[in-house]
Each structure stands twice: as C-alpha cells, then as structure tokens.
Amino acid sequence: MAPAQKPRVRFAPSPTGYLHVGGARTALFNWLFARHEGGALLLRIEDTDVERNRPELVDGILEGLKWLGIEWDEGPFFQSQRLDLYRAAAERLFASGAAFACYCKPAAYAGADAAPDEAEEGEGDDEGPKTQKKVACPCRDLSDAERATRETSGVPRAIRFRVARAGTTKFEDAVFGPREVQNEEIEDFVLLRSSGLPTYQLSVVVDDIDMRITHVIRGADHLSNTPKQVLLYQALGAAPPIFAHVPLILGPDRTRLSKRHGATSVGSYAEEGFLPEAFRNFLALLGWSPGDDSEFLRTSELVERFSLSGVSRTNAVFDRPKLEWFNTQYLQKPPVEELLPYVEAELKRAGLWEGSQASRDRAWFAHVVDLIRSRTRLLGDFTSWARAFFTDDFDYDAEAREKFWKDERLAAMIEKLAAALAALPDWNHDACDAALRALATAEGVKAGLLINATRVAIVGRAVAPPLFETMTVLGKDRVVGRLRRALPVLSSR
RNA sequence: GGCGCUAUGGUGCAACGGUUAGCACGCGGCCCUUUCAAGGCUGAAAUACGGGUUCGAUUCCCGUUAGCGCUACCA
C-alpha cells in the first residue's frame, strides 16, 4: 500500500479588507480539515490586484486568525513575490498555443451598469440585443501578420486562455457533487493582464499546483469559476485537486454579509468580548453539522468530528443571538481556570487589575469569576455591571436605587446591619444570613427588603449573585464599609 | 439577460422512501428564587408551489417561484 499523501490545504485571503466572518469560517473549515486529517494548512496572501490591494491590512488578517486560534503550518506566502512563476506559466501556455495574445482594450464596466438599466426601463421590444453576449475575443484567431502589426505598434497585450469551443469540462466537488459545464459557456478568460500581473484564475492554479494543494476548500462564490481552473490544470499538465465549496454566510436580510450588517470583522467580535472558542463553535455550525444534534462542541471535538461530508449546500444566515448564546455557554461551562486569562485581560483593559485583590489572590479571583460568570454574556460584563467585585470605585445604578432603596426606614436599618455585621466573629455565608434575618425580624420587616437594599449598597446594582455569597467573597471590611458609605445616600431620600 | 447553485418553524441544523417531522437559538408560560442569570418543565412555530415516480414522499424526477452566486485585464 502506498502511503496516502497527507492532505494539504490553504487559506488564501486577499488583503482588500479585514478578515470577515465568511473568510474566518473558510479558514476555520480548512484548519479543522487539516487537523482532522493530520494534514497541513498553508496561508497565502493573494495580493495580485495592485489597485485594490492594501498591504497594511495583512497584519489585521493574521491577527484575526491568531485570535481564532487558527495556526498555519506554512507561509504566509505572498503572490506579489511570486510573479515570475505566473509569467512563466503564462508564457508556457502561450508558447504551446493554449493561450493567445489579446490586444483589445479592457472592457468598460461602466457600461455594464448602463446597459441593464436600459433593458429594464425601455419596456420595449427593441430589436437590438443590448445584452452583451459572450462574444469571442477577435484576437483569438489573429494571423501572425496581424499580430506582428499590433506588436510593433505597441498596443498593450494581455494573455487569454484559449477555451475549447466544444466539449465539456467536469470536476468533482466534495460538497456539491459531480459538476459538468459546457465549454461554450466559458469565455476566453484573461491569464495575464497587460500590466504583466496575473489574474486570480492563473495565480491560484499555479500556486495550488506549486504548493501541492490536495483539497481546495473555499467559498461557493468560486464554484462557477472552477471549470476555468480545471481547464488550466489540464493545460498545465497537472491533476486538479479535490474541490470543496462551502455555502456562503448571509446577513439577517439574506444578502451577502457586508459592512452594513454591522460588525463583520472578527476583530470587532474580539473587542466586543466574545471568546474565541465560542466564536469558533458558532462558526463551525454555519454550513456544517456533525450529523446529529450536538451543538456545544469544544474545539477538540470539532477537530475530531469535522468532515467535508457534513458540509451543507445551503447558504446560512449569521444569527447574532445564537452567537451570544454560545458565548454564555463558554463563559459558564468550562473550568473557571480557562476563563481567568480572558477576564484578567479585560480587567487590565479597564484599569482594574493593578493592585486589586484579583491580581494578588488567584483563588479568590477564580471564586469571584465563578460566582459571576453564569450571569455574563460578554467579557465586558465583568467590568461593567460586575465592576464592584474588583474595585471600590463604583456608583449606584439609578434603577436599582429606585427599585430597592425607596423605603425611608432603610437608612436606620442599614446602619444597624452594618454594626451587627461588624461585630460578627466569623465571616461566612450563614453568619451573614443569620445576622441579616435577625435584624429583619427585630425590625418587623421582610428579609427581602434588607437583602435587596444591601445588594445595591455593596455592588451598586440590582443584579448580582446571591447576596450572602457575594458578601462572603467581598469580605467583612468591604461590606461594612460599603454599607456605611451608602448611608448618606439612603438618608437623603 | 445567460449559466449555475439552493429551498425543513423567524434563525442554525437533524430526519439520507415509512418518525406523532427531532434538536438548538430566539419568543411565550410554569417551576426554582432575596435581585439577575443559570437550570428544569412546557407552548406557539416548518417540509415554498404545482406536477409526476412509488404501496408510500421532507427525501427521487420535472416545472414554477424565490434567494444567492458567477458572467472583470476583482479575488
């Protein structure tokens, strides 16, 4: 048995924008596939369009991948540094007659907009076929003499692939199945621009051959152009890889995801406080399913269960609420220790880490995070509503005051509570509980009144973990201090 | 316009000829409860439409419709 070659896949973004959700999902699928198969993932930057290329965006894309935990085994390679390779390939194809020189001026796409407009408005039966049909480039059949004339007159020249006028081109797609198209549907596409730079069709094939890519996993928007590439593989004498086109991710309005759908760069999700693993889990389930109803799949399980056969053919809508749900799951299910680094970073960002108890006492930090986490949705929650767990510098939420500090007897009772708590020999859940309830009984009020008021006094909000647990982790000094600090505000009512 | 792909609740996925069409998010209700979550239970909610094939179609075929993609010297 010849050992099957290890799969080699690649993620090939072009630096014309940040790493968006769709690209991230494609990268993730490639990565999961590579890991599952024990193959290699290459990273290739497709920067052959000097017009739209923004080199400074490359770092952002790399950062996005790193945040997602997607590491590549080779690269990044830059196509802009491999131009000789593409030119050589184009020359070879030209020399063999598989390609020809084209002297036409580049199509004016400005007119592409105008033409359809006319077709719509002029509801007419105008005879003229305004729609530009796929008309073969006249340069395809230029005689040597005609060619020589143009060469000498210095007309810029592009290289086009000579597509057979008859027959069909077929290939196998791991997701969409066997594909076959009529060659007459394929135009003589450009390989090398008159600038000497390769087009996507050329560079992608040359590189995938050169880098020995075995599986091309990419967005389904490339499905229609794949026959062109298959033709190129054949002309270049190479065996095509296995293609696997994955469905696109759409916005809530079912149109292609774009800036107007709000956050579409993975970086913005990082900033918003999503956990990479939650994001990964969510993304993996967009266009892929393990085959059963499992949804909470940690990364190791994703790698273990990923398969191209589970990839769907239907476009998926990006559902933010579900993403948030995944984040809550990852905020509360894994062992707290896994969460600590993220919360620590969040606290540092908010300037709450230096000199805090959290920074000095890891066990305490873990305990507090564990107490809060089932109530958080985003990492930012640890420094917003849960701020009082990490600093004395917090204010009282207006709604909480309105709701729980209304009773005018509260000031006196809270003062007594502070004294009672201060006198407690042991500081623990039950002791606090007993002290508070005893006071409530003595005062003839329901414990809830004191409990709710106390909560607002010690954490500033109506939302917090169970009071006595909160008191326990905060410690006697802080609790008593905060109760007394609330007195002026309470009595001013 | 041409070519192609797709079509299960609002959303993401299951059911790969036979199920009371399942799960999850979201939404409503109940339980738990000192707040808010979490958790448990529960309700509403889907096979786009029309033809076939078949004893039997969500599932296979055709058409319609809709959405999306490609149709650039963009990727």
Coordinates of C-alpha atoms (C1' of nucleotides) in Angstrom, one line a residue:
Chain A
M1 CA 0.0 0.0 0.0
A2 CA 1.4 3.3 -1.0
P3 CA 1.0 5.6 2.0
A4 CA -1.7 8.1 1.1
Q5 CA -0.2 11.6 0.9
K6 CA -1.1 13.9 3.7
P7 CA -3.7 16.4 2.7
R8 CA -2.5 19.9 2.1
V9 CA -5.0 22.8 2.2
R10 CA -4.7 26.5 2.1
F11 CA -6.5 29.6 3.2
A12 CA -5.9 32.4 0.7
P13 CA -7.3 35.7 1.6
S14 CA -6.7 38.8 -0.4
P15 CA -5.8 42.0 1.6
T16 CA -8.6 44.1 0.3
G17 CA -10.3 44.3 3.6
Y18 CA -10.2 42.9 7.1
L19 CA -10.8 39.3 8.0
H20 CA -14.6 39.0 7.8
V21 CA -16.9 36.4 9.2
G22 CA -17.1 34.5 5.9
G23 CA -13.3 34.4 5.4
A24 CA -12.9 33.3 9.0
R25 CA -15.4 30.4 8.5
T26 CA -13.5 29.3 5.4
A27 CA -10.2 29.5 7.3
L28 CA -11.8 27.5 10.1
F29 CA -13.0 24.7 7.8
N30 CA -9.6 24.5 6.2
W31 CA -8.0 24.3 9.6
L32 CA -10.4 21.8 11.0
F33 CA -10.0 19.6 7.9
A34 CA -6.2 19.8 8.1
R35 CA -6.1 18.9 11.8
H36 CA -8.7 16.2 11.4
E37 CA -6.7 14.6 8.6
G38 CA -3.3 15.3 10.0
G39 CA -2.5 17.4 7.0
A40 CA -1.0 20.8 6.6
L41 CA -2.6 24.3 6.3
L42 CA -0.9 26.9 4.3
L43 CA -1.5 30.6 4.4
R44 CA -1.3 32.5 1.1
I45 CA -1.9 36.2 0.6
E46 CA -3.5 36.8 -2.8
D47 CA -2.3 40.3 -3.5
T48 CA -2.1 40.5 -7.3
D49 CA -4.5 43.3 -7.6
V50 CA -2.4 46.4 -7.1
E51 CA -5.5 48.6 -7.4
R52 CA -7.4 47.3 -4.5
N53 CA -4.6 45.8 -2.5
R54 CA -4.0 47.2 0.9
P55 CA -0.8 45.8 2.3
E56 CA -1.4 47.2 5.7
L57 CA -4.4 45.0 6.2
V58 CA -2.4 41.8 6.1
D59 CA -1.4 42.2 9.8
G60 CA -5.0 42.5 10.8
I61 CA -5.9 39.3 8.9
L62 CA -3.1 37.5 10.6
E63 CA -4.2 38.8 14.0
G64 CA -7.7 37.7 13.3
L65 CA -6.6 34.2 12.5
K66 CA -4.5 34.1 15.6
W67 CA -7.3 35.3 17.8
L68 CA -9.4 32.5 16.4
G69 CA -6.7 30.0 17.3
I70 CA -6.1 29.1 13.7
E71 CA -2.5 28.4 13.2
W72 CA -1.0 27.7 9.8
D73 CA 1.9 25.3 9.1
E74 CA 3.4 27.1 6.1
G75 CA 3.5 30.6 4.9
P76 CA 2.3 33.2 4.7
F77 CA 3.3 33.3 1.1
F78 CA 2.7 36.4 -0.9
Q79 CA 1.7 36.2 -4.5
S80 CA 3.2 39.6 -5.2
Q81 CA 6.6 37.9 -4.5
R82 CA 6.0 35.1 -6.9
L83 CA 5.1 36.9 -10.1
D84 CA 7.8 35.3 -12.1
L85 CA 6.2 32.0 -11.6
Y86 CA 2.9 33.1 -13.1
R87 CA 4.5 34.9 -16.0
A88 CA 6.5 31.8 -16.8
A89 CA 3.3 29.7 -16.7
A90 CA 1.5 32.2 -19.0
E91 CA 4.4 32.1 -21.4
R92 CA 4.4 28.4 -21.5
L93 CA 0.7 28.3 -22.2
F94 CA 1.2 31.0 -24.9
A95 CA 4.0 29.1 -26.5
S96 CA 2.0 25.9 -26.6
G97 CA -0.9 27.6 -28.2
A98 CA -3.1 27.0 -25.2
A99 CA -3.3 30.8 -24.7
F100 CA -3.2 33.7 -27.1
A101 CA -2.3 37.4 -27.0
C102 CA -5.2 39.8 -26.8
Y103 CA -4.9 43.4 -27.9
C104 CA -8.4 44.6 -27.0
K105 CA -8.9 47.4 -24.6
P106 CA -10.1 46.2 -21.2
A107 CA -13.9 46.1 -21.1
A108 CA -15.5 49.2 -19.7
Y109 CA -17.6 48.0 -16.8
A110 CA -19.1 51.5 -16.5
G111 CA -21.3 50.4 -19.4
A112 CA -22.2 47.2 -17.7
D113 CA -24.5 49.2 -15.4
A114 CA -25.9 51.3 -18.1
A115 CA -27.0 48.5 -20.4
P116 CA -29.2 46.6 -17.9
D117 CA -30.8 49.9 -16.9
E118 CA -32.0 50.5 -20.4
A119 CA -33.2 47.0 -20.7
E120 CA -35.4 47.5 -17.7
E121 CA -36.8 50.9 -18.4
G122 CA -37.3 50.6 -22.0
E123 CA -40.0 48.0 -21.6
G124 CA -39.7 47.7 -25.2
D125 CA -39.4 45.1 -27.8
D126 CA -36.4 47.0 -29.2
E127 CA -34.8 44.7 -31.7
G128 CA -31.3 45.3 -30.7
P129 CA -29.8 42.6 -28.4
K130 CA -28.4 45.2 -26.0
T131 CA -27.2 42.5 -23.6
Q132 CA -23.6 41.9 -24.5
K133 CA -23.4 38.3 -25.4
K134 CA -20.3 36.3 -24.7
V135 CA -18.6 37.2 -27.9
A136 CA -15.3 35.6 -28.6
C137 CA -12.3 37.9 -28.5
P138 CA -11.3 38.6 -32.1
C139 CA -7.7 38.3 -31.1
R140 CA -8.2 34.6 -30.7
D141 CA -7.7 34.0 -34.3
L142 CA -5.3 36.7 -35.4
S143 CA -2.9 35.7 -38.1
D144 CA 0.8 36.0 -37.5
A145 CA 0.9 39.1 -39.7
E146 CA -1.9 40.8 -37.9
R147 CA -0.3 40.1 -34.6
A148 CA 3.1 41.4 -35.7
T149 CA 1.4 44.7 -36.7
R150 CA -0.1 45.2 -33.3
E151 CA 3.1 44.2 -31.5
T152 CA 5.2 46.7 -33.4
S153 CA 2.6 49.5 -32.9
G154 CA 3.0 48.9 -29.2
V155 CA -0.6 48.0 -28.3
P156 CA -0.7 46.7 -24.7
R157 CA -1.2 43.0 -24.8
A158 CA -2.9 40.6 -22.3
I159 CA -2.8 36.8 -22.4
R160 CA -6.0 34.9 -22.6
F161 CA -6.7 31.3 -22.3
R162 CA -8.0 29.6 -25.4
V163 CA -11.1 27.7 -24.3
A164 CA -12.2 24.8 -26.5
R165 CA -15.3 25.7 -28.4
A166 CA -16.8 22.3 -27.9
G167 CA -17.0 19.6 -25.3
T168 CA -17.5 19.8 -21.6
T169 CA -15.3 20.3 -18.5
K170 CA -16.0 18.3 -15.4
F171 CA -14.8 18.0 -11.9
E172 CA -15.8 16.6 -8.6
D173 CA -16.8 18.8 -5.7
A174 CA -16.8 17.2 -2.3
V175 CA -19.8 19.3 -1.3
F176 CA -21.8 19.8 -4.5
G177 CA -21.0 16.5 -6.2
P178 CA -20.0 15.9 -9.8
R179 CA -20.0 19.0 -11.9
E180 CA -20.1 19.4 -15.6
V181 CA -20.3 22.6 -17.8
Q182 CA -20.4 23.2 -21.5
N183 CA -17.2 24.7 -22.7
E184 CA -19.2 27.1 -24.8
E185 CA -20.3 28.7 -21.6
I186 CA -16.7 29.6 -20.7
E187 CA -15.2 32.7 -22.2
D188 CA -11.6 33.1 -23.1
F189 CA -10.5 34.5 -19.8
V190 CA -7.5 36.6 -19.1
L191 CA -4.5 34.9 -17.6
L192 CA -2.0 37.8 -17.6
R193 CA -3.1 41.4 -17.6
S194 CA -1.5 43.9 -19.9
S195 CA 0.4 45.1 -16.9
G196 CA 2.1 41.8 -16.7
L197 CA 0.3 40.8 -13.5
P198 CA -1.6 37.6 -13.3
T199 CA -5.3 37.3 -12.7
Y200 CA -6.7 35.3 -9.9
Q201 CA -7.5 32.4 -12.2
L202 CA -3.9 32.0 -13.2
S203 CA -2.1 32.6 -9.9
V204 CA -4.4 30.5 -7.9
V205 CA -3.9 27.5 -10.1
V206 CA -0.2 28.0 -10.5
D207 CA 0.2 28.3 -6.7
D208 CA -2.0 25.4 -5.8
I209 CA 0.0 23.2 -8.1
D210 CA 3.3 24.5 -6.9
M211 CA 2.3 24.2 -3.3
R212 CA 0.9 20.7 -3.9
I213 CA -2.5 21.6 -2.5
T214 CA -4.7 18.5 -2.4
H215 CA -8.0 20.0 -1.3
V216 CA -9.3 23.4 -2.3
I217 CA -11.8 24.4 0.4
R218 CA -13.3 27.8 -0.3
G219 CA -16.5 29.8 -0.6
A220 CA -19.2 28.7 -3.0
D221 CA -18.8 32.0 -4.9
H222 CA -15.9 30.3 -6.6
L223 CA -17.9 27.4 -7.8
S224 CA -18.9 28.9 -11.1
N225 CA -15.3 29.8 -12.0
T226 CA -13.9 26.4 -11.1
P227 CA -14.2 25.0 -14.6
K228 CA -11.8 27.6 -15.8
Q229 CA -9.3 26.5 -13.3
V230 CA -9.8 22.9 -14.1
L231 CA -9.0 23.8 -17.7
L232 CA -5.8 25.4 -16.5
Y233 CA -4.8 22.4 -14.5
Q234 CA -5.2 20.3 -17.7
A235 CA -3.3 22.7 -19.9
L236 CA -0.5 22.9 -17.3
G237 CA -0.4 19.1 -17.2
A238 CA -1.4 18.8 -13.5
A239 CA -4.1 16.8 -11.8
P240 CA -6.8 19.0 -10.3
P241 CA -7.2 18.9 -6.5
I242 CA -10.4 17.9 -4.8
F243 CA -12.7 20.9 -4.6
A244 CA -15.0 21.6 -1.7
H245 CA -17.1 24.7 -2.0
V246 CA -18.8 25.8 1.2
P247 CA -22.0 27.8 1.2
L248 CA -21.9 31.5 1.8
I249 CA -22.8 33.3 5.0
L250 CA -25.5 35.9 4.6
G251 CA -26.7 38.8 6.7
P252 CA -30.0 38.8 8.5
D253 CA -31.6 40.2 5.4
R254 CA -30.3 37.3 3.4
T255 CA -27.9 39.3 1.3
R256 CA -24.2 38.8 1.3
L257 CA -22.7 39.8 4.6
S258 CA -21.1 43.2 4.4
K259 CA -20.2 46.3 6.4
R260 CA -23.8 47.5 6.5
H261 CA -24.7 44.5 8.6
G262 CA -22.6 45.9 11.4
A263 CA -19.7 44.0 12.8
T264 CA -18.4 41.7 10.2
S265 CA -14.7 41.7 11.1
V266 CA -13.6 39.0 13.5
G267 CA -11.6 41.7 15.3
S268 CA -14.7 43.5 16.3
Y269 CA -16.0 40.4 17.9
A270 CA -12.8 40.1 19.9
E271 CA -13.2 43.6 21.1
E272 CA -16.8 43.1 21.9
G273 CA -15.8 40.4 24.4
F274 CA -16.6 37.1 22.6
L275 CA -14.4 34.2 23.5
P276 CA -12.5 32.7 20.6
E277 CA -13.7 29.2 21.3
A278 CA -17.3 30.3 21.4
F279 CA -16.9 32.1 18.1
R280 CA -15.3 29.0 16.6
N281 CA -18.0 26.7 17.8
F282 CA -20.7 29.1 16.4
L283 CA -18.9 29.5 13.1
A284 CA -18.3 25.8 12.7
L285 CA -22.0 25.2 12.8
L286 CA -22.7 27.7 10.0
G287 CA -22.8 25.4 7.0
W288 CA -21.6 22.3 8.8
S289 CA -23.2 19.8 11.1
P290 CA -21.6 16.8 12.9
G291 CA -24.6 14.8 11.7
D292 CA -26.6 14.7 14.9
D293 CA -28.0 17.4 17.2
S294 CA -24.8 18.1 19.1
E295 CA -24.1 21.8 19.3
F296 CA -21.8 22.6 22.2
L297 CA -18.6 21.2 20.6
R298 CA -15.3 22.1 22.1
T299 CA -12.5 22.6 19.7
S300 CA -11.1 19.2 20.1
E301 CA -14.5 17.7 19.3
L302 CA -14.8 19.9 16.3
V303 CA -11.5 18.7 15.0
E304 CA -12.4 15.1 15.8
R305 CA -15.8 15.3 14.1
F306 CA -15.2 17.6 11.2
S307 CA -15.8 16.1 7.8
L308 CA -16.4 17.6 4.4
S309 CA -19.4 15.3 4.0
G310 CA -21.1 17.2 6.8
V311 CA -20.9 20.5 4.9
S312 CA -24.2 21.8 3.7
R313 CA -25.1 23.3 0.3
T314 CA -27.4 25.9 1.6
N315 CA -26.3 29.5 2.4
A316 CA -26.5 30.3 6.1
V317 CA -27.7 33.4 7.9
F318 CA -25.4 34.8 10.5
D319 CA -27.5 34.9 13.7
R320 CA -26.1 37.1 16.3
P321 CA -28.3 36.0 19.2
K322 CA -27.1 32.5 18.8
L323 CA -23.5 33.6 18.8
E324 CA -24.2 35.3 22.1
W325 CA -25.8 32.1 23.4
F326 CA -22.7 30.2 22.5
N327 CA -20.6 32.8 24.4
T328 CA -22.7 32.4 27.5
Q329 CA -22.1 28.6 27.3
Y330 CA -18.4 29.1 27.0
L331 CA -18.5 31.6 29.8
Q332 CA -20.0 29.2 32.2
K333 CA -19.4 25.6 31.2
P334 CA -15.6 25.2 31.0
P335 CA -13.5 25.0 34.2
V336 CA -13.1 28.6 35.6
E337 CA -9.3 28.4 35.1
E338 CA -9.8 28.6 31.4
L339 CA -11.7 31.8 31.8
L340 CA -9.3 33.6 34.1
P341 CA -6.8 34.8 31.5
Y342 CA -9.6 36.4 29.5
V343 CA -11.1 38.1 32.5
E344 CA -7.7 39.2 33.6
A345 CA -7.1 40.9 30.3
E346 CA -10.5 42.5 30.5
L347 CA -9.7 43.9 33.9
K348 CA -6.4 45.2 32.7
R349 CA -8.1 46.9 29.8
A350 CA -10.4 48.6 32.2
G351 CA -7.6 49.6 34.5
L352 CA -9.0 47.5 37.4
W353 CA -6.2 44.9 37.6
E354 CA -3.2 46.6 39.1
G355 CA -3.2 46.4 42.9
S356 CA -6.5 44.6 43.0
Q357 CA -7.3 41.6 45.2
A358 CA -7.8 39.6 42.0
S359 CA -4.2 40.2 41.0
R360 CA -2.9 39.1 44.4
D361 CA -5.1 36.2 45.2
R362 CA -5.7 33.7 42.3
A363 CA -8.0 31.5 44.3
W364 CA -10.2 34.5 45.3
F365 CA -10.2 35.7 41.7
A366 CA -11.3 32.3 40.5
H367 CA -14.0 32.2 43.1
V368 CA -15.4 35.6 42.2
V369 CA -15.4 34.8 38.5
D370 CA -17.1 31.5 39.1
L371 CA -19.8 33.4 41.1
I372 CA -20.4 35.9 38.4
R373 CA -20.0 34.0 35.1
S374 CA -23.4 32.5 34.8
R375 CA -24.8 36.0 34.6
T376 CA -22.4 37.3 31.9
R377 CA -22.8 37.3 28.2
L378 CA -19.7 39.1 27.1
L379 CA -16.4 39.6 28.7
G380 CA -17.1 43.3 29.2
D381 CA -19.8 42.3 31.7
F382 CA -17.0 41.6 34.2
T383 CA -16.0 45.2 34.2
S384 CA -19.4 46.8 33.6
W385 CA -22.1 45.6 35.9
A386 CA -19.7 43.4 37.9
R387 CA -17.3 46.2 38.4
A388 CA -17.9 46.3 42.2
F389 CA -16.3 42.9 42.6
F390 CA -13.0 44.3 41.6
T391 CA -12.9 47.9 42.8
D392 CA -14.4 50.1 45.4
D393 CA -14.8 52.7 42.8
F394 CA -18.3 52.1 41.5
D395 CA -21.6 54.1 41.5
Y396 CA -25.2 53.2 42.3
D397 CA -27.4 52.2 39.4
A398 CA -30.3 54.6 39.2
E399 CA -32.9 51.9 38.5
A400 CA -31.6 49.8 41.3
R401 CA -31.9 52.7 43.7
E402 CA -35.3 53.5 42.5
K403 CA -36.4 49.9 43.0
F404 CA -34.8 48.9 46.2
W405 CA -33.9 52.0 48.2
K406 CA -37.4 53.5 48.3
D407 CA -38.3 52.6 51.9
E408 CA -37.3 55.5 54.1
R409 CA -36.7 53.2 57.1
L410 CA -33.7 51.7 55.3
A411 CA -31.1 54.2 56.4
A412 CA -31.6 53.3 60.0
M413 CA -31.8 49.6 59.4
I414 CA -28.7 49.5 57.2
E415 CA -26.8 51.3 59.9
K416 CA -27.8 48.7 62.4
L417 CA -27.0 46.0 59.9
A418 CA -23.5 47.4 59.4
A419 CA -23.0 47.4 63.1
A420 CA -24.3 43.8 63.5
L421 CA -22.1 42.6 60.7
A422 CA -19.1 44.4 62.0
A423 CA -19.5 42.6 65.3
L424 CA -19.6 39.2 63.7
P425 CA -16.8 36.9 65.0
D426 CA -16.9 34.7 61.9
W427 CA -17.4 35.9 58.4
N428 CA -19.3 33.4 56.3
H429 CA -22.4 32.8 54.4
D430 CA -24.5 31.5 57.3
A431 CA -23.3 34.1 59.8
C432 CA -24.3 36.9 57.4
D433 CA -27.5 35.3 56.6
A434 CA -28.4 34.9 60.3
A435 CA -27.4 38.4 61.2
L436 CA -29.5 39.9 58.5
R437 CA -32.6 37.9 59.2
A438 CA -32.3 38.5 62.9
L439 CA -32.3 42.2 62.2
A440 CA -35.2 41.9 59.8
T441 CA -37.2 40.1 62.4
A442 CA -36.4 42.6 65.1
E443 CA -37.4 45.4 62.8
G444 CA -40.5 43.7 61.7
V445 CA -39.7 43.8 58.0
K446 CA -39.3 41.1 55.4
A447 CA -35.8 39.9 54.9
G448 CA -36.1 40.7 51.2
L449 CA -36.3 44.4 51.9
L450 CA -32.9 44.3 53.6
I451 CA -31.4 41.8 51.2
N452 CA -32.3 43.9 48.2
A453 CA -31.2 47.1 49.7
T454 CA -28.0 45.6 50.9
R455 CA -27.2 44.3 47.5
V456 CA -27.5 47.7 45.9
A457 CA -25.3 49.1 48.7
I458 CA -22.5 46.6 48.2
V459 CA -22.4 46.1 44.5
G460 CA -24.2 49.2 43.2
R461 CA -26.7 47.3 41.2
A462 CA -29.8 45.2 41.4
V463 CA -28.1 42.4 39.5
A464 CA -25.6 40.2 41.4
P465 CA -25.1 36.7 42.6
P466 CA -27.0 35.5 45.8
L467 CA -26.3 38.1 48.4
F468 CA -24.7 36.1 51.1
E469 CA -22.3 34.5 48.7
T470 CA -21.5 38.0 47.4
M471 CA -20.9 39.2 51.0
T472 CA -18.7 36.3 51.7
V473 CA -16.3 36.9 48.8
L474 CA -16.3 40.6 49.3
G475 CA -15.2 40.3 52.9
K476 CA -16.3 41.9 56.1
D477 CA -14.4 45.1 55.8
R478 CA -15.6 45.9 52.3
V479 CA -19.2 45.0 53.0
V480 CA -19.4 47.0 56.2
G481 CA -17.5 49.9 54.7
R482 CA -19.8 49.9 51.7
L483 CA -23.0 49.8 53.8
R484 CA -21.8 52.8 55.8
R485 CA -20.8 54.6 52.6
A486 CA -24.4 54.1 51.4
L487 CA -25.9 55.7 54.4
P488 CA -25.8 59.4 53.3
V489 CA -27.4 58.5 50.0
L490 CA -30.1 56.4 51.8
S491 CA -31.0 59.0 54.4
S492 CA -31.1 61.8 51.8
R493 CA -34.2 60.2 50.3
Chain B
rG1 C1' -30.1 38.9 -20.0
rG2 C1' -27.2 34.0 -19.9
rC3 C1' -25.3 29.9 -16.9
rG4 C1' -25.3 27.6 -12.3
rC5 C1' -26.5 26.5 -7.1
rU6 C1' -30.0 26.3 -3.2
rA7 C1' -35.1 25.7 -1.0
rU8 C1' -37.4 21.8 6.6
rG9 C1' -40.5 26.8 12.0
rG10 C1' -38.0 33.8 12.3
rU11 C1' -32.6 31.7 12.6
rG12 C1' -28.9 27.4 12.6
rC13 C1' -29.0 22.3 11.9
rA14 C1' -31.4 16.6 12.2
rA15 C1' -34.6 13.2 9.7
rC16 C1' -30.2 10.5 3.8
rG17 C1' -38.5 6.4 0.8
rG18 C1' -42.2 4.7 6.1
rU19 C1' -41.0 9.3 12.6
rU20 C1' -46.9 12.0 16.3
rA21 C1' -41.1 15.8 11.2
rG22 C1' -36.2 15.9 16.1
rC23 C1' -32.6 19.4 18.5
rA24 C1' -30.8 24.4 19.5
rC25 C1' -31.2 29.9 19.4
rG26 C1' -35.0 33.4 19.8
rC27 C1' -40.2 34.2 21.6
rG28 C1' -44.5 32.9 25.5
rG29 C1' -45.8 30.2 30.1
rC30 C1' -44.6 27.4 34.6
rC31 C1' -41.0 25.7 38.4
rC32 C1' -36.8 27.3 41.3
rU33 C1' -35.9 32.1 43.8
rU34 C1' -33.7 37.7 48.2
rU35 C1' -32.3 40.5 42.6
rC36 C1' -30.4 39.0 37.9
rA37 C1' -28.9 34.9 35.4
rA38 C1' -28.2 29.8 35.1
rG39 C1' -31.0 25.3 35.3
rG40 C1' -35.6 22.1 34.7
rC41 C1' -40.5 21.6 32.5
rU42 C1' -43.7 23.4 28.8
rG43 C1' -46.3 26.3 24.5
rA44 C1' -46.6 28.6 19.6
rA45 C1' -43.9 28.0 15.2
rA46 C1' -41.6 24.5 9.2
rU47 C1' -41.2 20.5 4.8
rA48 C1' -42.0 27.4 -1.0
rC49 C1' -45.8 26.0 -5.0
rG50 C1' -47.5 22.5 -8.9
rG51 C1' -46.9 18.1 -11.4
rG52 C1' -45.0 13.3 -11.6
rU53 C1' -42.3 8.2 -9.9
rU54 C1' -43.8 4.9 -5.8
rC55 C1' -47.9 0.8 -1.8
rG56 C1' -45.8 5.2 0.5
rA57 C1' -42.6 11.2 -0.4
rU58 C1' -39.3 16.4 3.6
rU59 C1' -36.4 12.7 1.0
rC60 C1' -36.1 10.8 -6.2
rC61 C1' -37.5 13.4 -11.2
rC62 C1' -39.6 17.8 -14.0
rG63 C1' -41.6 22.7 -14.0
rU64 C1' -42.8 27.4 -11.4
rU65 C1' -41.4 30.8 -7.9
rA66 C1' -37.9 32.9 -4.7
rG67 C1' -32.9 33.7 -2.9
rC68 C1' -27.9 33.6 -3.8
rG69 C1' -23.5 33.0 -6.9
rC70 C1' -20.8 33.6 -11.5
rU71 C1' -20.9 36.1 -16.1
rA72 C1' -13.9 41.9 -14.8
rC73 C1' -7.2 42.8 -17.6
rC74 C1' -11.5 41.7 -8.7
rA75 C1' -10.4 37.9 -5.7

